[in-house]
Amino acid sequence: LKKEYYDRFVVDHANTIENFHLKSTYDKALTIALDIRKFEIDLYWRRANYFWLFVTAMFTAFFLVSQNVFKVVINQEKFMISNALFLILISFLGFIFSLGWFYVNRASKYWQNNWERHVDLLGREIHGELFTTIKASNRHFWKLSKEYPFSVSKVNQLLSLIVVFVWVILYVFSLIIFLD
Protein backbone atom coordinates (compact mmCIF):
# COMPACT_ATOMS: atom_id res chain seq x y z
CA LEU A 1 0.00 0.00 0.00
CA LYS A 2 2.82 2.42 0.88
CA LYS A 3 4.70 1.60 -2.35
CA GLU A 4 1.51 2.11 -4.35
CA TYR A 5 1.05 5.52 -2.72
CA TYR A 6 4.61 6.66 -3.47
CA ASP A 7 4.52 5.27 -7.00
CA ARG A 8 1.72 7.72 -7.82
CA PHE A 9 4.19 10.59 -7.62
CA VAL A 10 6.85 9.11 -9.87
CA VAL A 11 6.10 10.01 -13.46
CA ASP A 12 8.72 7.89 -15.18
CA HIS A 13 10.76 5.21 -13.36
CA ALA A 14 13.15 4.92 -16.32
CA ASN A 15 14.37 8.50 -15.85
CA THR A 16 15.11 8.07 -12.16
CA ILE A 17 18.86 8.71 -11.78
CA GLU A 18 20.08 7.39 -8.41
CA ASN A 19 16.90 8.50 -6.63
CA PHE A 20 17.52 12.19 -7.43
CA HIS A 21 14.44 12.41 -9.61
CA LEU A 22 12.44 10.39 -7.09
CA LYS A 23 13.40 12.67 -4.17
CA SER A 24 12.69 15.75 -6.28
CA THR A 25 9.26 14.40 -7.20
CA TYR A 26 8.42 13.66 -3.55
CA ASP A 27 9.72 17.09 -2.54
CA LYS A 28 7.46 18.81 -5.09
CA ALA A 29 4.48 16.73 -3.98
CA LEU A 30 5.26 17.54 -0.32
CA THR A 31 5.42 21.26 -1.09
CA ILE A 32 2.05 21.09 -2.83
CA ALA A 33 0.52 19.04 0.02
CA LEU A 34 1.83 21.55 2.61
CA ASP A 35 0.38 24.45 0.62
CA ILE A 36 -3.00 22.76 0.23
CA ARG A 37 -3.02 21.85 3.95
CA LYS A 38 -2.38 25.52 4.84
CA PHE A 39 -5.12 26.53 2.42
CA GLU A 40 -7.59 24.04 3.97
CA ILE A 41 -6.81 25.34 7.47
CA ASP A 42 -7.30 28.92 6.30
CA LEU A 43 -10.60 27.98 4.66
CA TYR A 44 -11.67 26.17 7.84
CA TRP A 45 -11.31 29.30 9.96
CA ARG A 46 -12.88 31.56 7.34
CA ARG A 47 -15.91 29.29 7.25
CA ALA A 48 -16.01 29.10 11.05
CA ASN A 49 -15.99 32.92 11.31
CA TYR A 50 -18.71 33.14 8.68
CA PHE A 51 -20.96 30.81 10.65
CA TRP A 52 -20.11 32.40 14.01
CA LEU A 53 -21.19 35.74 12.56
CA PHE A 54 -24.54 34.43 11.31
CA VAL A 55 -25.28 32.45 14.46
CA THR A 56 -24.42 35.43 16.67
CA ALA A 57 -26.73 37.64 14.61
CA MET A 58 -29.53 35.07 14.96
CA PHE A 59 -29.02 34.77 18.73
CA THR A 60 -29.15 38.57 18.99
CA ALA A 61 -32.35 38.73 16.95
CA PHE A 62 -33.89 35.87 18.94
CA PHE A 63 -33.23 37.50 22.30
CA LEU A 64 -34.36 40.93 21.13
CA VAL A 65 -37.69 39.49 19.99
CA SER A 66 -37.95 37.30 23.09
CA GLN A 67 -37.71 40.39 25.34
CA ASN A 68 -41.09 41.44 23.97
CA VAL A 69 -42.49 37.97 24.66
CA PHE A 70 -41.23 38.08 28.26
CA LYS A 71 -43.00 41.43 28.76
CA VAL A 72 -46.22 39.67 27.73
CA VAL A 73 -45.56 36.85 30.18
CA ILE A 74 -45.34 39.28 33.09
CA ASN A 75 -48.46 41.12 31.79
CA GLN A 76 -46.77 44.34 30.76
CA GLU A 77 -47.83 44.27 27.15
CA LYS A 78 -50.39 42.80 24.80
CA PHE A 79 -49.41 39.47 23.22
CA MET A 80 -48.47 39.77 19.58
CA ILE A 81 -48.61 36.54 17.61
CA SER A 82 -46.01 37.95 15.19
CA ASN A 83 -43.40 37.97 17.97
CA ALA A 84 -43.94 34.28 18.64
CA LEU A 85 -43.81 33.52 14.91
CA PHE A 86 -40.55 35.46 14.62
CA LEU A 87 -39.11 33.41 17.48
CA ILE A 88 -40.07 30.20 15.70
CA LEU A 89 -38.61 31.43 12.42
CA ILE A 90 -35.37 32.73 13.96
CA SER A 91 -34.83 29.59 16.03
CA PHE A 92 -35.50 27.38 13.02
CA LEU A 93 -33.04 29.35 10.88
CA GLY A 94 -30.55 29.30 13.77
CA PHE A 95 -30.89 25.52 13.91
CA ILE A 96 -30.42 25.14 10.14
CA PHE A 97 -27.37 27.43 10.04
CA SER A 98 -25.83 25.76 13.09
CA LEU A 99 -26.40 22.30 11.66
CA GLY A 100 -24.78 23.48 8.43
CA TRP A 101 -21.91 24.91 10.48
CA PHE A 102 -21.43 21.57 12.23
CA TYR A 103 -21.38 19.69 8.91
CA VAL A 104 -19.00 22.20 7.33
CA ASN A 105 -16.70 21.79 10.36
CA ARG A 106 -16.73 18.03 9.93
CA ALA A 107 -16.07 18.24 6.19
CA SER A 108 -13.30 20.79 6.65
CA LYS A 109 -11.64 18.62 9.28
CA TYR A 110 -11.86 15.66 6.91
CA TRP A 111 -10.00 17.52 4.15
CA GLN A 112 -7.49 18.95 6.58
CA ASN A 113 -6.75 15.42 7.84
CA ASN A 114 -6.51 14.19 4.25
CA TRP A 115 -3.76 16.68 3.44
CA GLU A 116 -2.04 16.14 6.78
CA ARG A 117 -1.83 12.44 5.92
CA HIS A 118 -0.25 13.30 2.56
CA VAL A 119 2.25 15.55 4.38
CA ASP A 120 3.03 12.73 6.83
CA LEU A 121 3.63 10.17 4.10
CA LEU A 122 5.55 12.42 1.73
CA GLY A 123 7.48 14.12 4.51
CA ARG A 124 8.68 10.76 5.78
CA GLU A 125 10.48 10.18 2.48
CA ILE A 126 12.17 13.60 2.58
CA HIS A 127 12.51 14.66 6.21
CA GLY A 128 12.21 11.39 8.08
CA GLU A 129 9.75 11.42 10.96
CA LEU A 130 9.59 15.24 11.30
CA PHE A 131 5.89 15.49 10.46
CA THR A 132 4.83 12.43 12.46
CA THR A 133 6.82 13.03 15.64
CA ILE A 134 4.91 14.77 18.39
CA LYS A 135 6.74 16.44 21.24
CA ALA A 136 5.92 14.77 24.53
CA SER A 137 3.60 17.09 26.40
CA ASN A 138 1.46 17.20 29.47
CA ARG A 139 -1.22 14.55 29.05
CA HIS A 140 -2.89 15.40 32.34
CA PHE A 141 -6.19 17.01 31.46
CA TRP A 142 -6.89 18.23 34.99
CA LYS A 143 -3.67 20.27 35.34
CA LEU A 144 -5.39 23.42 34.18
CA SER A 145 -2.28 25.61 34.32
CA LYS A 146 -0.45 23.35 31.85
CA GLU A 147 -0.80 22.86 28.12
CA TYR A 148 -2.92 20.07 26.72
CA PRO A 149 -2.99 18.72 23.14
CA PHE A 150 -6.55 19.71 22.26
CA SER A 151 -7.54 19.89 18.62
CA VAL A 152 -8.72 23.46 18.19
CA SER A 153 -10.85 22.54 15.20
CA LYS A 154 -12.48 19.67 17.11
CA VAL A 155 -13.30 22.05 19.98
CA ASN A 156 -14.95 24.33 17.42
CA GLN A 157 -16.81 21.35 15.98
CA LEU A 158 -18.09 20.41 19.44
CA LEU A 159 -19.17 24.00 20.10
CA SER A 160 -21.10 24.04 16.84
CA LEU A 161 -22.89 20.83 17.84
CA ILE A 162 -23.78 22.33 21.24
CA VAL A 163 -25.17 25.40 19.46
CA VAL A 164 -27.34 23.08 17.33
CA PHE A 165 -28.86 21.65 20.52
CA VAL A 166 -29.36 25.13 22.00
CA TRP A 167 -31.32 26.10 18.89
CA VAL A 168 -33.46 22.96 19.23
CA ILE A 169 -34.29 23.98 22.82
CA LEU A 170 -35.07 27.55 21.73
CA TYR A 171 -37.24 26.24 18.90
CA VAL A 172 -39.25 24.07 21.31
CA PHE A 173 -39.51 27.04 23.68
CA SER A 174 -40.81 29.18 20.81
CA LEU A 175 -43.41 26.59 19.84
CA ILE A 176 -44.63 26.36 23.44
CA ILE A 177 -45.03 30.15 23.59
CA PHE A 178 -46.91 30.17 20.29
CA LEU A 179 -49.21 27.31 21.25
CA ASP A 180 -49.86 28.56 24.77
PDB file of N, CA, C and O in Angstrom, residues 62-77 79 83 87 170 173 177:
ATOM      1  N   PHE A  62     -32.998  36.699  18.133  1.00  0.00           N
ATOM      2  CA  PHE A  62     -33.892  35.874  18.942  1.00  0.00           C
ATOM      3  C   PHE A  62     -34.140  36.523  20.305  1.00  0.00           C
ATOM      4  O   PHE A  62     -35.287  36.633  20.753  1.00  0.00           O
ATOM      5  N   PHE A  63     -33.070  36.959  20.952  1.00  0.00           N
ATOM      6  CA  PHE A  63     -33.232  37.496  22.300  1.00  0.00           C
ATOM      7  C   PHE A  63     -33.845  38.893  22.296  1.00  0.00           C
ATOM      8  O   PHE A  63     -34.532  39.261  23.253  1.00  0.00           O
ATOM      9  N   LEU A  64     -33.666  39.654  21.228  1.00  0.00           N
ATOM     10  CA  LEU A  64     -34.361  40.934  21.127  1.00  0.00           C
ATOM     11  C   LEU A  64     -35.869  40.719  20.990  1.00  0.00           C
ATOM     12  O   LEU A  64     -36.668  41.398  21.639  1.00  0.00           O
ATOM     13  N   VAL A  65     -36.259  39.788  20.148  1.00  0.00           N
ATOM     14  CA  VAL A  65     -37.693  39.489  19.990  1.00  0.00           C
ATOM     15  C   VAL A  65     -38.237  38.851  21.262  1.00  0.00           C
ATOM     16  O   VAL A  65     -39.357  39.149  21.689  1.00  0.00           O
ATOM     17  N   SER A  66     -37.450  37.984  21.899  1.00  0.00           N
ATOM     18  CA  SER A  66     -37.949  37.299  23.095  1.00  0.00           C
ATOM     19  C   SER A  66     -38.166  38.261  24.262  1.00  0.00           C
ATOM     20  O   SER A  66     -38.998  37.993  25.138  1.00  0.00           O
ATOM     21  N   GLN A  67     -37.464  39.397  24.291  1.00  0.00           N
ATOM     22  CA  GLN A  67     -37.709  40.389  25.336  1.00  0.00           C
ATOM     23  C   GLN A  67     -39.158  40.850  25.302  1.00  0.00           C
ATOM     24  O   GLN A  67     -39.793  41.018  26.339  1.00  0.00           O
ATOM     25  N   ASN A  68     -39.691  41.047  24.107  1.00  0.00           N
ATOM     26  CA  ASN A  68     -41.094  41.440  23.970  1.00  0.00           C
ATOM     27  C   ASN A  68     -42.023  40.336  24.468  1.00  0.00           C
ATOM     28  O   ASN A  68     -43.047  40.605  25.073  1.00  0.00           O
ATOM     29  N   VAL A  69     -41.666  39.093  24.207  1.00  0.00           N
ATOM     30  CA  VAL A  69     -42.486  37.974  24.661  1.00  0.00           C
ATOM     31  C   VAL A  69     -42.471  37.895  26.183  1.00  0.00           C
ATOM     32  O   VAL A  69     -43.497  37.655  26.815  1.00  0.00           O
ATOM     33  N   PHE A  70     -41.313  38.134  26.795  1.00  0.00           N
ATOM     34  CA  PHE A  70     -41.230  38.084  28.264  1.00  0.00           C
ATOM     35  C   PHE A  70     -42.053  39.198  28.909  1.00  0.00           C
ATOM     36  O   PHE A  70     -42.613  39.024  29.983  1.00  0.00           O
ATOM     37  N   LYS A  71     -42.151  40.350  28.248  1.00  0.00           N
ATOM     38  CA  LYS A  71     -42.998  41.430  28.762  1.00  0.00           C
ATOM     39  C   LYS A  71     -44.460  40.988  28.777  1.00  0.00           C
ATOM     40  O   LYS A  71     -45.211  41.343  29.664  1.00  0.00           O
ATOM     41  N   VAL A  72     -44.860  40.203  27.788  1.00  0.00           N
ATOM     42  CA  VAL A  72     -46.217  39.674  27.735  1.00  0.00           C
ATOM     43  C   VAL A  72     -46.435  38.704  28.889  1.00  0.00           C
ATOM     44  O   VAL A  72     -47.472  38.729  29.558  1.00  0.00           O
ATOM     45  N   VAL A  73     -45.441  37.868  29.137  1.00  0.00           N
ATOM     46  CA  VAL A  73     -45.555  36.851  30.178  1.00  0.00           C
ATOM     47  C   VAL A  73     -45.790  37.496  31.535  1.00  0.00           C
ATOM     48  O   VAL A  73     -46.572  37.013  32.343  1.00  0.00           O
ATOM     49  N   ILE A  74     -45.143  38.620  31.792  1.00  0.00           N
ATOM     50  CA  ILE A  74     -45.337  39.277  33.093  1.00  0.00           C
ATOM     51  C   ILE A  74     -46.405  40.380  33.001  1.00  0.00           C
ATOM     52  O   ILE A  74     -46.455  41.287  33.825  1.00  0.00           O
ATOM     53  N   ASN A  75     -47.276  40.269  31.979  1.00  0.00           N
ATOM     54  CA  ASN A  75     -48.459  41.123  31.791  1.00  0.00           C
ATOM     55  C   ASN A  75     -48.142  42.606  31.646  1.00  0.00           C
ATOM     56  O   ASN A  75     -48.907  43.451  32.111  1.00  0.00           O
ATOM     57  N   GLN A  76     -47.069  42.930  30.980  1.00  0.00           N
ATOM     58  CA  GLN A  76     -46.766  44.342  30.762  1.00  0.00           C
ATOM     59  C   GLN A  76     -47.216  44.810  29.388  1.00  0.00           C
ATOM     60  O   GLN A  76     -47.328  45.998  29.157  1.00  0.00           O
ATOM     61  N   GLU A  77     -47.432  43.889  28.506  1.00  0.00           N
ATOM     62  CA  GLU A  77     -47.832  44.271  27.153  1.00  0.00           C
ATOM     63  C   GLU A  77     -48.833  43.269  26.592  1.00  0.00           C
ATOM     64  O   GLU A  77     -49.000  42.181  27.115  1.00  0.00           O
ATOM     65  N   PHE A  79     -50.076  40.535  23.962  1.00  0.00           N
ATOM     66  CA  PHE A  79     -49.410  39.469  23.219  1.00  0.00           C
ATOM     67  C   PHE A  79     -49.568  39.706  21.727  1.00  0.00           C
ATOM     68  O   PHE A  79     -50.659  39.954  21.245  1.00  0.00           O
ATOM     69  N   ASN A  83     -44.627  38.174  17.192  1.00  0.00           N
ATOM     70  CA  ASN A  83     -43.403  37.969  17.968  1.00  0.00           C
ATOM     71  C   ASN A  83     -43.107  36.479  18.145  1.00  0.00           C
ATOM     72  O   ASN A  83     -41.968  36.041  17.993  1.00  0.00           O
ATOM     73  N   LEU A  87     -39.952  34.293  16.667  1.00  0.00           N
ATOM     74  CA  LEU A  87     -39.107  33.411  17.483  1.00  0.00           C
ATOM     75  C   LEU A  87     -38.975  32.028  16.847  1.00  0.00           C
ATOM     76  O   LEU A  87     -37.884  31.453  16.804  1.00  0.00           O
ATOM     77  N   LEU A 170     -34.401  26.263  21.973  1.00  0.00           N
ATOM     78  CA  LEU A 170     -35.067  27.547  21.734  1.00  0.00           C
ATOM     79  C   LEU A 170     -36.242  27.401  20.774  1.00  0.00           C
ATOM     80  O   LEU A 170     -37.264  28.084  20.928  1.00  0.00           O
ATOM     81  N   PHE A 173     -39.021  25.944  22.831  1.00  0.00           N
ATOM     82  CA  PHE A 173     -39.507  27.040  23.680  1.00  0.00           C
ATOM     83  C   PHE A 173     -40.410  27.967  22.884  1.00  0.00           C
ATOM     84  O   PHE A 173     -41.483  28.366  23.353  1.00  0.00           O
ATOM     85  N   ILE A 177     -44.490  28.791  23.449  1.00  0.00           N
ATOM     86  CA  ILE A 177     -45.032  30.146  23.589  1.00  0.00           C
ATOM     87  C   ILE A 177     -46.136  30.389  22.580  1.00  0.00           C
ATOM     88  O   ILE A 177     -47.194  30.939  22.893  1.00  0.00           O
TER      89      ILE A 177
END
